[in-house]
């Protein structure tokens, strides 16, 4: 699905998202990457989709990079081709919360681009699999904090 900021020429706005009434999890993809770069992020995002599907969750991928496997039509149940910005991601979260139960947003598999959204998600009271956004940049603190992470489920 794609969003637009343009008003329709005639008629009213159309919303094709139609959120389901299922239990669901959003996965943030890696976003823009150079060709043949970031394949490990794409691999992780795909396998997160597969594992969540096996666990009975509807999977929702948000990614703006059409050159990845995570944006294939059959990887996630729902796919949003949107920029990985706080504004766009929070708009999708609000849309998906309209129906069903959103259990959280997985940010850590896509690399730095989605990880940078952790503070915005926390500020908007969106449950994410990210560590609490860290105030320290010390590698030792990061390693210690990663041992305390929790999942979305």
GROMACS .gro file of N, CA and C in nm:
model
  459
    1UNK      N    1   0.083  -0.116   0.000
    1UNK     CA    2   0.000   0.000   0.000
    1UNK      C    3   0.088   0.123   0.000
    2UNK      N    4   0.041   0.225  -0.061
    2UNK     CA    5   0.112   0.352  -0.066
    2UNK      C    6   0.019   0.461  -0.014
    3UNK      N    7   0.073   0.561   0.051
    3UNK     CA    8  -0.009   0.675   0.091
    3UNK      C    9   0.020   0.791  -0.003
    4UNK      N   10  -0.064   0.891   0.005
    4UNK     CA   11  -0.045   1.010  -0.077
    4UNK      C   12  -0.089   1.133   0.000
    5UNK      N   13  -0.028   1.243  -0.031
    5UNK     CA   14  -0.067   1.368   0.031
    5UNK      C   15  -0.152   1.452  -0.064
    6UNK      N   16  -0.175   1.401  -0.182
    6UNK     CA   17  -0.254   1.471  -0.282
    6UNK      C   18  -0.402   1.446  -0.259
    7UNK      N   19  -0.480   1.551  -0.270
    7UNK     CA   20  -0.625   1.535  -0.262
    7UNK      C   21  -0.673   1.474  -0.393
    8UNK      N   22  -0.777   1.390  -0.388
    8UNK     CA   23  -0.827   1.332  -0.513
    8UNK      C   24  -0.888   1.440  -0.601
    9UNK      N   25  -0.878   1.418  -0.731
    9UNK     CA   26  -0.936   1.513  -0.826
    9UNK      C   27  -1.087   1.522  -0.808
   10UNK      N   28  -1.149   1.408  -0.794
   10UNK     CA   29  -1.294   1.405  -0.775
   10UNK      C   30  -1.326   1.298  -0.672
   11UNK      N   31  -1.428   1.319  -0.596
   11UNK     CA   32  -1.468   1.221  -0.497
   11UNK      C   33  -1.398   1.241  -0.365
   12UNK      N   34  -1.408   1.142  -0.279
   12UNK     CA   35  -1.350   1.152  -0.146
   12UNK      C   36  -1.221   1.070  -0.137
   13UNK      N   37  -1.152   1.089  -0.026
   13UNK     CA   38  -1.030   1.012  -0.003
   13UNK      C   39  -1.064   0.865   0.009
   14UNK      N   40  -0.976   0.781  -0.040
   14UNK     CA   41  -0.993   0.636  -0.029
   14UNK      C   42  -0.884   0.581   0.061
   15UNK      N   43  -0.922   0.488   0.147
   15UNK     CA   44  -0.826   0.422   0.235
   15UNK      C   45  -0.830   0.274   0.203
   16UNK      N   46  -0.724   0.223   0.142
   16UNK     CA   47  -0.720   0.083   0.101
   16UNK      C   48  -0.664  -0.009   0.210
   17UNK      N   49  -0.626   0.048   0.324
   17UNK     CA   50  -0.559  -0.035   0.424
   17UNK      C   51  -0.651  -0.139   0.487
   18UNK      N   52  -0.773  -0.106   0.520
   18UNK     CA   53  -0.871  -0.199   0.579
   18UNK      C   54  -0.807  -0.294   0.680
   19UNK      N   55  -0.765  -0.243   0.796
   19UNK     CA   56  -0.700  -0.329   0.895
   19UNK      C   57  -0.790  -0.446   0.937
   20UNK      N   58  -0.729  -0.560   0.956
   20UNK     CA   59  -0.804  -0.680   0.995
   20UNK      C   60  -0.831  -0.679   1.145
   21UNK      N   61  -0.910  -0.775   1.189
   21UNK     CA   62  -0.941  -0.788   1.331
   21UNK      C   63  -0.851  -0.892   1.399
   22UNK      N   64  -0.741  -0.926   1.336
   22UNK     CA   65  -0.649  -1.028   1.388
   22UNK      C   66  -0.550  -0.970   1.488
   23UNK      N   67  -0.479  -1.058   1.558
   23UNK     CA   68  -0.366  -1.013   1.638
   23UNK      C   69  -0.250  -0.996   1.542
   24UNK      N   70  -0.176  -0.888   1.556
   24UNK     CA   71  -0.075  -0.853   1.455
   24UNK      C   72   0.048  -0.790   1.515
   25UNK      N   73   0.156  -0.796   1.437
   25UNK     CA   74   0.284  -0.736   1.474
   25UNK      C   75   0.338  -0.666   1.350
   26UNK      N   76   0.390  -0.546   1.369
   26UNK     CA   77   0.453  -0.470   1.261
   26UNK      C   78   0.603  -0.494   1.266
   27UNK      N   79   0.663  -0.516   1.150
   27UNK     CA   80   0.808  -0.532   1.138
   27UNK      C   81   0.859  -0.420   1.049
   28UNK      N   82   0.957  -0.347   1.098
   28UNK     CA   83   1.017  -0.240   1.018
   28UNK      C   84   1.135  -0.295   0.941
   29UNK      N   85   1.131  -0.282   0.810
   29UNK     CA   86   1.239  -0.329   0.724
   29UNK      C   87   1.360  -0.238   0.732
   30UNK      N   88   1.458  -0.266   0.649
   30UNK     CA   89   1.584  -0.194   0.653
   30UNK      C   90   1.584  -0.059   0.586
   31UNK      N   91   1.482  -0.031   0.507
   31UNK     CA   92   1.477   0.098   0.438
   31UNK      C   93   1.577   0.104   0.324
   32UNK      N   94   1.616   0.225   0.287
   32UNK     CA   95   1.706   0.240   0.173
   32UNK      C   96   1.846   0.187   0.202
   33UNK      N   97   1.895   0.104   0.113
   33UNK     CA   98   2.031   0.051   0.124
   33UNK      C   99   2.092   0.048  -0.015
   34UNK      N  100   2.222   0.044  -0.020
   34UNK     CA  101   2.291   0.029  -0.148
   34UNK      C  102   2.271  -0.112  -0.200
   35UNK      N  103   2.282  -0.129  -0.327
   35UNK     CA  104   2.265  -0.261  -0.388
   35UNK      C  105   2.360  -0.361  -0.324
   36UNK      N  106   2.307  -0.478  -0.288
   36UNK     CA  107   2.382  -0.588  -0.227
   36UNK      C  108   2.430  -0.556  -0.086
   37UNK      N  109   2.376  -0.455  -0.025
   37UNK     CA  110   2.411  -0.421   0.113
   37UNK      C  111   2.290  -0.448   0.203
   38UNK      N  112   2.314  -0.485   0.325
   38UNK     CA  113   2.207  -0.502   0.422
   38UNK      C  114   2.126  -0.628   0.405
   39UNK      N  115   2.183  -0.728   0.337
   39UNK     CA  116   2.107  -0.851   0.315
   39UNK      C  117   2.076  -0.921   0.448
   40UNK      N  118   2.162  -0.903   0.548
   40UNK     CA  119   2.137  -0.966   0.677
   40UNK      C  120   2.013  -0.907   0.743
   41UNK      N  121   1.988  -0.777   0.721
   41UNK     CA  122   1.869  -0.715   0.777
   41UNK      C  123   1.744  -0.769   0.709
   42UNK      N  124   1.751  -0.782   0.579
   42UNK     CA  125   1.638  -0.835   0.503
   42UNK      C  126   1.608  -0.978   0.544
   43UNK      N  127   1.713  -1.058   0.560
   43UNK     CA  128   1.699  -1.197   0.601
   43UNK      C  129   1.629  -1.205   0.737
   44UNK      N  130   1.672  -1.123   0.831
   44UNK     CA  131   1.612  -1.123   0.965
   44UNK      C  132   1.466  -1.081   0.961
   45UNK      N  133   1.435  -0.979   0.884
   45UNK     CA  134   1.297  -0.932   0.872
   45UNK      C  135   1.207  -1.041   0.813
   46UNK      N  136   1.255  -1.108   0.710
   46UNK     CA  137   1.178  -1.216   0.648
   46UNK      C  138   1.151  -1.328   0.747
   47UNK      N  139   1.255  -1.369   0.818
   47UNK     CA  140   1.237  -1.479   0.912
   47UNK      C  141   1.152  -1.439   1.033
   48UNK      N  142   1.154  -1.313   1.068
   48UNK     CA  143   1.061  -1.266   1.173
   48UNK      C  144   0.918  -1.281   1.124
   49UNK      N  145   0.893  -1.246   0.998
   49UNK     CA  146   0.759  -1.265   0.940
   49UNK      C  147   0.717  -1.410   0.943
   50UNK      N  148   0.806  -1.498   0.901
   50UNK     CA  149   0.773  -1.641   0.895
   50UNK      C  150   0.745  -1.697   1.035
   51UNK      N  151   0.828  -1.660   1.133
   51UNK     CA  152   0.811  -1.710   1.270
   51UNK      C  153   0.682  -1.658   1.332
   52UNK      N  154   0.653  -1.530   1.311
   52UNK     CA  155   0.529  -1.473   1.365
   52UNK      C  156   0.406  -1.534   1.299
   53UNK      N  157   0.416  -1.561   1.169
   53UNK     CA  158   0.307  -1.627   1.099
   53UNK      C  159   0.282  -1.766   1.158
   54UNK      N  160   0.390  -1.840   1.183
   54UNK     CA  161   0.378  -1.972   1.246
   54UNK      C  162   0.316  -1.964   1.385
   55UNK      N  163   0.338  -1.852   1.455
   55UNK     CA  164   0.284  -1.833   1.590
   55UNK      C  165   0.142  -1.779   1.588
   56UNK      N  166   0.087  -1.757   1.468
   56UNK     CA  167  -0.052  -1.714   1.457
   56UNK      C  168  -0.076  -1.565   1.449
   57UNK      N  169   0.029  -1.487   1.424
   57UNK     CA  170   0.014  -1.342   1.412
   57UNK      C  171   0.002  -1.301   1.266
   58UNK      N  172  -0.074  -1.196   1.243
   58UNK     CA  173  -0.072  -1.133   1.111
   58UNK      C  174   0.055  -1.048   1.109
   59UNK      N  175   0.132  -1.058   1.001
   59UNK     CA  176   0.257  -0.983   0.992
   59UNK      C  177   0.239  -0.865   0.898
   60UNK      N  178   0.291  -0.752   0.941
   60UNK     CA  179   0.280  -0.628   0.865
   60UNK      C  180   0.421  -0.573   0.845
   61UNK      N  181   0.465  -0.565   0.723
   61UNK     CA  182   0.598  -0.514   0.692
   61UNK      C  183   0.586  -0.369   0.647
   62UNK      N  184   0.671  -0.284   0.701
   62UNK     CA  185   0.683  -0.146   0.652
   62UNK      C  186   0.825  -0.132   0.600
   63UNK      N  187   0.838  -0.101   0.472
   63UNK     CA  188   0.969  -0.085   0.411
   63UNK      C  189   0.952  -0.002   0.285
   64UNK      N  190   1.050   0.079   0.257
   64UNK     CA  191   1.043   0.164   0.138
   64UNK      C  192   1.137   0.116   0.027
   65UNK      N  193   1.199   0.001   0.047
   65UNK     CA  194   1.296  -0.049  -0.050
   65UNK      C  195   1.237  -0.166  -0.129
   66UNK      N  196   1.200  -0.144  -0.253
   66UNK     CA  197   1.139  -0.252  -0.332
   66UNK      C  198   1.238  -0.358  -0.379
   67UNK      N  199   1.366  -0.336  -0.355
   67UNK     CA  200   1.470  -0.431  -0.399
   67UNK      C  201   1.503  -0.534  -0.293
   68UNK      N  202   1.414  -0.557  -0.198
   68UNK     CA  203   1.441  -0.652  -0.092
   68UNK      C  204   1.339  -0.766  -0.095
   69UNK      N  205   1.379  -0.879  -0.040
   69UNK     CA  206   1.289  -0.994  -0.033
   69UNK      C  207   1.175  -0.965   0.065
   70UNK      N  208   1.202  -0.884   0.167
   70UNK     CA  209   1.098  -0.854   0.266
   70UNK      C  210   0.980  -0.779   0.203
   71UNK      N  211   0.998  -0.723   0.086
   71UNK     CA  212   0.886  -0.656   0.020
   71UNK      C  213   0.823  -0.742  -0.089
   72UNK      N  214   0.858  -0.870  -0.096
   72UNK     CA  215   0.788  -0.961  -0.187
   72UNK      C  216   0.643  -0.974  -0.143
   73UNK      N  217   0.555  -0.997  -0.237
   73UNK     CA  218   0.412  -1.002  -0.208
   73UNK      C  219   0.373  -1.113  -0.111
   74UNK      N  220   0.454  -1.217  -0.098
   74UNK     CA  221   0.415  -1.329  -0.014
   74UNK      C  222   0.498  -1.343   0.114
   75UNK      N  223   0.578  -1.244   0.148
   75UNK     CA  224   0.657  -1.253   0.271
   75UNK      C  225   0.572  -1.217   0.393
   76UNK      N  226   0.510  -1.101   0.391
   76UNK     CA  227   0.425  -1.057   0.501
   76UNK      C  228   0.278  -1.063   0.458
   77UNK      N  229   0.189  -1.066   0.556
   77UNK     CA  230   0.047  -1.064   0.524
   77UNK      C  231   0.004  -0.930   0.466
   78UNK      N  232   0.064  -0.824   0.517
   78UNK     CA  233   0.034  -0.689   0.469
   78UNK      C  234   0.166  -0.616   0.448
   79UNK      N  235   0.172  -0.532   0.347
   79UNK     CA  236   0.295  -0.461   0.314
   79UNK      C  237   0.264  -0.314   0.289
   80UNK      N  238   0.335  -0.229   0.358
   80UNK     CA  239   0.326  -0.085   0.335
   80UNK      C  240   0.458  -0.039   0.275
   81UNK      N  241   0.453   0.015   0.154
   81UNK     CA  242   0.570   0.079   0.093
   81UNK      C  243   0.570   0.224   0.138
   82UNK      N  244   0.632   0.250   0.248
   82UNK     CA  245   0.634   0.385   0.306
   82UNK      C  246   0.773   0.416   0.358
   83UNK      N  247   0.807   0.544   0.364
   83UNK     CA  248   0.937   0.582   0.422
   83UNK      C  249   0.942   0.542   0.569
   84UNK      N  250   1.060   0.509   0.616
   84UNK     CA  251   1.077   0.474   0.757
   84UNK      C  252   1.109   0.601   0.836
   85UNK      N  253   1.006   0.682   0.851
   85UNK     CA  254   1.014   0.805   0.932
   85UNK      C  255   0.913   0.791   1.044
   86UNK      N  256   0.933   0.864   1.151
   86UNK     CA  257   0.840   0.854   1.263
   86UNK      C  258   0.698   0.891   1.220
   87UNK      N  259   0.684   0.994   1.139
   87UNK     CA  260   0.552   1.037   1.094
   87UNK      C  261   0.479   0.925   1.018
   88UNK      N  262   0.547   0.864   0.923
   88UNK     CA  263   0.483   0.760   0.842
   88UNK      C  264   0.455   0.634   0.922
   89UNK      N  265   0.550   0.592   1.004
   89UNK     CA  266   0.532   0.470   1.082
   89UNK      C  267   0.421   0.488   1.185
   90UNK      N  268   0.417   0.602   1.254
   90UNK     CA  269   0.312   0.625   1.353
   90UNK      C  270   0.174   0.636   1.288
   91UNK      N  271   0.168   0.686   1.168
   91UNK     CA  272   0.040   0.691   1.095
   91UNK      C  273  -0.010   0.549   1.065
   92UNK      N  274   0.081   0.461   1.026
   92UNK     CA  275   0.044   0.321   0.999
   92UNK      C  276   0.004   0.252   1.130
   93UNK      N  277   0.076   0.277   1.237
   93UNK     CA  278   0.041   0.220   1.367
   93UNK      C  279  -0.101   0.262   1.404
   94UNK      N  280  -0.132   0.390   1.388
   94UNK     CA  281  -0.267   0.438   1.420
   94UNK      C  282  -0.372   0.370   1.332
   95UNK      N  283  -0.341   0.351   1.206
   95UNK     CA  284  -0.434   0.283   1.115
   95UNK      C  285  -0.455   0.139   1.157
   96UNK      N  286  -0.349   0.068   1.187
   96UNK     CA  287  -0.361  -0.074   1.223
   96UNK      C  288  -0.426  -0.094   1.360
   97UNK      N  289  -0.419   0.005   1.445
   97UNK     CA  290  -0.484  -0.004   1.577
   97UNK      C  291  -0.636   0.012   1.568
   98UNK      N  292  -0.686   0.057   1.456
   98UNK     CA  293  -0.831   0.078   1.441
   98UNK      C  294  -0.910  -0.052   1.450
   99UNK      N  295  -0.847  -0.162   1.419
   99UNK     CA  296  -0.915  -0.291   1.420
   99UNK      C  297  -0.814  -0.398   1.459
  100UNK      N  298  -0.856  -0.497   1.534
  100UNK     CA  299  -0.765  -0.602   1.577
  100UNK      C  300  -0.677  -0.556   1.692
  101UNK      N  301  -0.578  -0.636   1.725
  101UNK     CA  302  -0.489  -0.606   1.836
  101UNK      C  303  -0.346  -0.599   1.785
  102UNK      N  304  -0.289  -0.480   1.791
  102UNK     CA  305  -0.148  -0.464   1.753
  102UNK      C  306  -0.063  -0.494   1.876
  103UNK      N  307   0.016  -0.600   1.867
  103UNK     CA  308   0.097  -0.643   1.981
  103UNK      C  309   0.230  -0.571   1.989
  104UNK      N  310   0.271  -0.502   1.885
  104UNK     CA  311   0.394  -0.427   1.892
  104UNK      C  312   0.460  -0.408   1.758
  105UNK      N  313   0.575  -0.343   1.764
  105UNK     CA  314   0.654  -0.313   1.645
  105UNK      C  315   0.794  -0.368   1.667
  106UNK      N  316   0.843  -0.447   1.573
  106UNK     CA  317   0.978  -0.501   1.580
  106UNK      C  318   1.070  -0.409   1.501
  107UNK      N  319   1.168  -0.352   1.570
  107UNK     CA  320   1.256  -0.255   1.505
  107UNK      C  321   1.399  -0.305   1.487
  108UNK      N  322   1.443  -0.402   1.565
  108UNK     CA  323   1.586  -0.433   1.568
  108UNK      C  324   1.638  -0.510   1.449
  109UNK      N  325   1.555  -0.570   1.367
  109UNK     CA  326   1.604  -0.652   1.256
  109UNK      C  327   1.641  -0.571   1.133
  110UNK      N  328   1.597  -0.449   1.123
  110UNK     CA  329   1.620  -0.369   1.003
  110UNK      C  330   1.745  -0.283   1.003
  111UNK      N  331   1.821  -0.284   1.111
  111UNK     CA  332   1.942  -0.203   1.117
  111UNK      C  333   1.917  -0.065   1.176
  112UNK      N  334   2.006   0.028   1.147
  112UNK     CA  335   2.002   0.160   1.209
  112UNK      C  336   1.880   0.243   1.171
  113UNK      N  337   1.832   0.231   1.049
  113UNK     CA  338   1.718   0.315   1.007
  113UNK      C  339   1.597   0.293   1.097
  114UNK      N  340   1.549   0.171   1.116
  114UNK     CA  341   1.436   0.155   1.207
  114UNK      C  342   1.471   0.172   1.355
  115UNK      N  343   1.594   0.138   1.393
  115UNK     CA  344   1.633   0.156   1.533
  115UNK      C  345   1.624   0.302   1.575
  116UNK      N  346   1.647   0.391   1.483
  116UNK     CA  347   1.640   0.534   1.515
  116UNK      C  348   1.498   0.580   1.544
  117UNK      N  349   1.401   0.494   1.519
  117UNK     CA  350   1.260   0.528   1.546
  117UNK      C  351   1.217   0.486   1.686
  118UNK      N  352   1.304   0.421   1.762
  118UNK     CA  353   1.267   0.369   1.893
  118UNK      C  354   1.217   0.478   1.987
  119UNK      N  355   1.282   0.592   1.990
  119UNK     CA  356   1.238   0.700   2.081
  119UNK      C  357   1.101   0.753   2.041
  120UNK      N  358   1.077   0.770   1.912
  120UNK     CA  359   0.947   0.819   1.866
  120UNK      C  360   0.837   0.720   1.900
  121UNK      N  361   0.865   0.590   1.886
  121UNK     CA  362   0.766   0.488   1.920
  121UNK      C  363   0.739   0.489   2.070
  122UNK      N  364   0.844   0.500   2.149
  122UNK     CA  365   0.827   0.504   2.294
  122UNK      C  366   0.746   0.628   2.334
  123UNK      N  367   0.777   0.742   2.276
  123UNK     CA  368   0.705   0.866   2.308
  123UNK      C  369   0.558   0.858   2.272
  124UNK      N  370   0.525   0.780   2.169
  124UNK     CA  371   0.387   0.764   2.125
  124UNK      C  372   0.319   0.646   2.195
  125UNK      N  373   0.385   0.589   2.295
  125UNK     CA  374   0.332   0.476   2.371
  125UNK      C  375   0.302   0.355   2.283
  126UNK      N  376   0.395   0.329   2.190
  126UNK     CA  377   0.385   0.212   2.103
  126UNK      C  378   0.483   0.109   2.155
  127UNK      N  379   0.434  -0.008   2.184
  127UNK     CA  380   0.518  -0.116   2.233
  127UNK      C  381   0.610  -0.162   2.121
  128UNK      N  382   0.738  -0.168   2.150
  128UNK     CA  383   0.832  -0.214   2.049
  128UNK      C  384   0.927  -0.315   2.111
  129UNK      N  385   0.994  -0.389   2.024
  129UNK     CA  386   1.090  -0.488   2.070
  129UNK      C  387   1.225  -0.425   2.096
  130UNK      N  388   1.236  -0.297   2.073
  130UNK     CA  389   1.364  -0.228   2.093
  130UNK      C  390   1.394  -0.217   2.242
  131UNK      N  391   1.520  -0.205   2.270
  131UNK     CA  392   1.560  -0.172   2.406
  131UNK      C  393   1.508  -0.034   2.435
  132UNK      N  394   1.497   0.000   2.560
  132UNK     CA  395   1.461   0.138   2.591
  132UNK      C  396   1.568   0.226   2.525
  133UNK      N  397   1.528   0.331   2.458
  133UNK     CA  398   1.628   0.416   2.394
  133UNK      C  399   1.734   0.458   2.496
  134UNK      N  400   1.858   0.436   2.458
  134UNK     CA  401   1.967   0.456   2.552
  134UNK      C  402   2.014   0.600   2.554
  135UNK      N  403   2.051   0.644   2.670
  135UNK     CA  404   2.106   0.778   2.686
  135UNK      C  405   2.258   0.775   2.676
  136UNK      N  406   2.316   0.658   2.692
  136UNK     CA  407   2.461   0.643   2.689
  136UNK      C  408   2.504   0.588   2.553
  137UNK      N  409   2.620   0.626   2.509
  137UNK     CA  410   2.673   0.571   2.384
  137UNK      C  411   2.786   0.472   2.410
  138UNK      N  412   2.805   0.436   2.534
  138UNK     CA  413   2.912   0.343   2.571
  138UNK      C  414   2.880   0.203   2.521
  139UNK      N  415   2.973   0.138   2.449
  139UNK     CA  416   2.949   0.001   2.403
  139UNK      C  417   2.921  -0.095   2.519
  140UNK      N  418   2.986  -0.074   2.632
  140UNK     CA  419   2.964  -0.161   2.748
  140UNK      C  420   2.819  -0.149   2.795
  141UNK      N  421   2.766  -0.029   2.799
  141UNK     CA  422   2.626  -0.008   2.839
  141UNK      C  423   2.533  -0.074   2.739
  142UNK      N  424   2.564  -0.062   2.611
  142UNK     CA  425   2.480  -0.122   2.508
  142UNK      C  426   2.475  -0.273   2.521
  143UNK      N  427   2.589  -0.335   2.547
  143UNK     CA  428   2.594  -0.481   2.562
  143UNK      C  429   2.516  -0.524   2.686
  144UNK      N  430   2.533  -0.452   2.796
  144UNK     CA  431   2.461  -0.485   2.919
  144UNK      C  432   2.311  -0.468   2.899
  145UNK      N  433   2.270  -0.363   2.831
  145UNK     CA  434   2.128  -0.338   2.809
  145UNK      C  435   2.066  -0.441   2.716
  146UNK      N  436   2.142  -0.491   2.618
  146UNK     CA  437   2.087  -0.586   2.524
  146UNK      C  438   2.050  -0.717   2.592
  147UNK      N  439   2.113  -0.748   2.702
  147UNK     CA  440   2.080  -0.870   2.774
  147UNK      C  441   1.945  -0.858   2.843
  148UNK      N  442   1.893  -0.736   2.855
  148UNK     CA  443   1.768  -0.712   2.925
  148UNK      C  444   1.651  -0.687   2.830
  149UNK      N  445   1.667  -0.711   2.701
  149UNK     CA  446   1.560  -0.678   2.606
  149UNK      C  447   1.441  -0.770   2.624
  150UNK      N  448   1.325  -0.720   2.580
  150UNK     CA  449   1.202  -0.798   2.585
  150UNK      C  450   1.145  -0.805   2.446
  151UNK      N  451   1.057  -0.901   2.424
  151UNK     CA  452   0.996  -0.916   2.292
  151UNK      C  453   0.857  -0.856   2.290
  152UNK      N  454   0.799  -0.851   2.170
  152UNK     CA  455   0.665  -0.794   2.152
  152UNK      C  456   0.554  -0.887   2.199
  153UNK      N  457   0.580  -1.014   2.207
  153UNK     CA  458   0.471  -1.108   2.234
  153UNK      C  459   0.435  -1.118   2.378
   0.00000   0.00000   0.00000
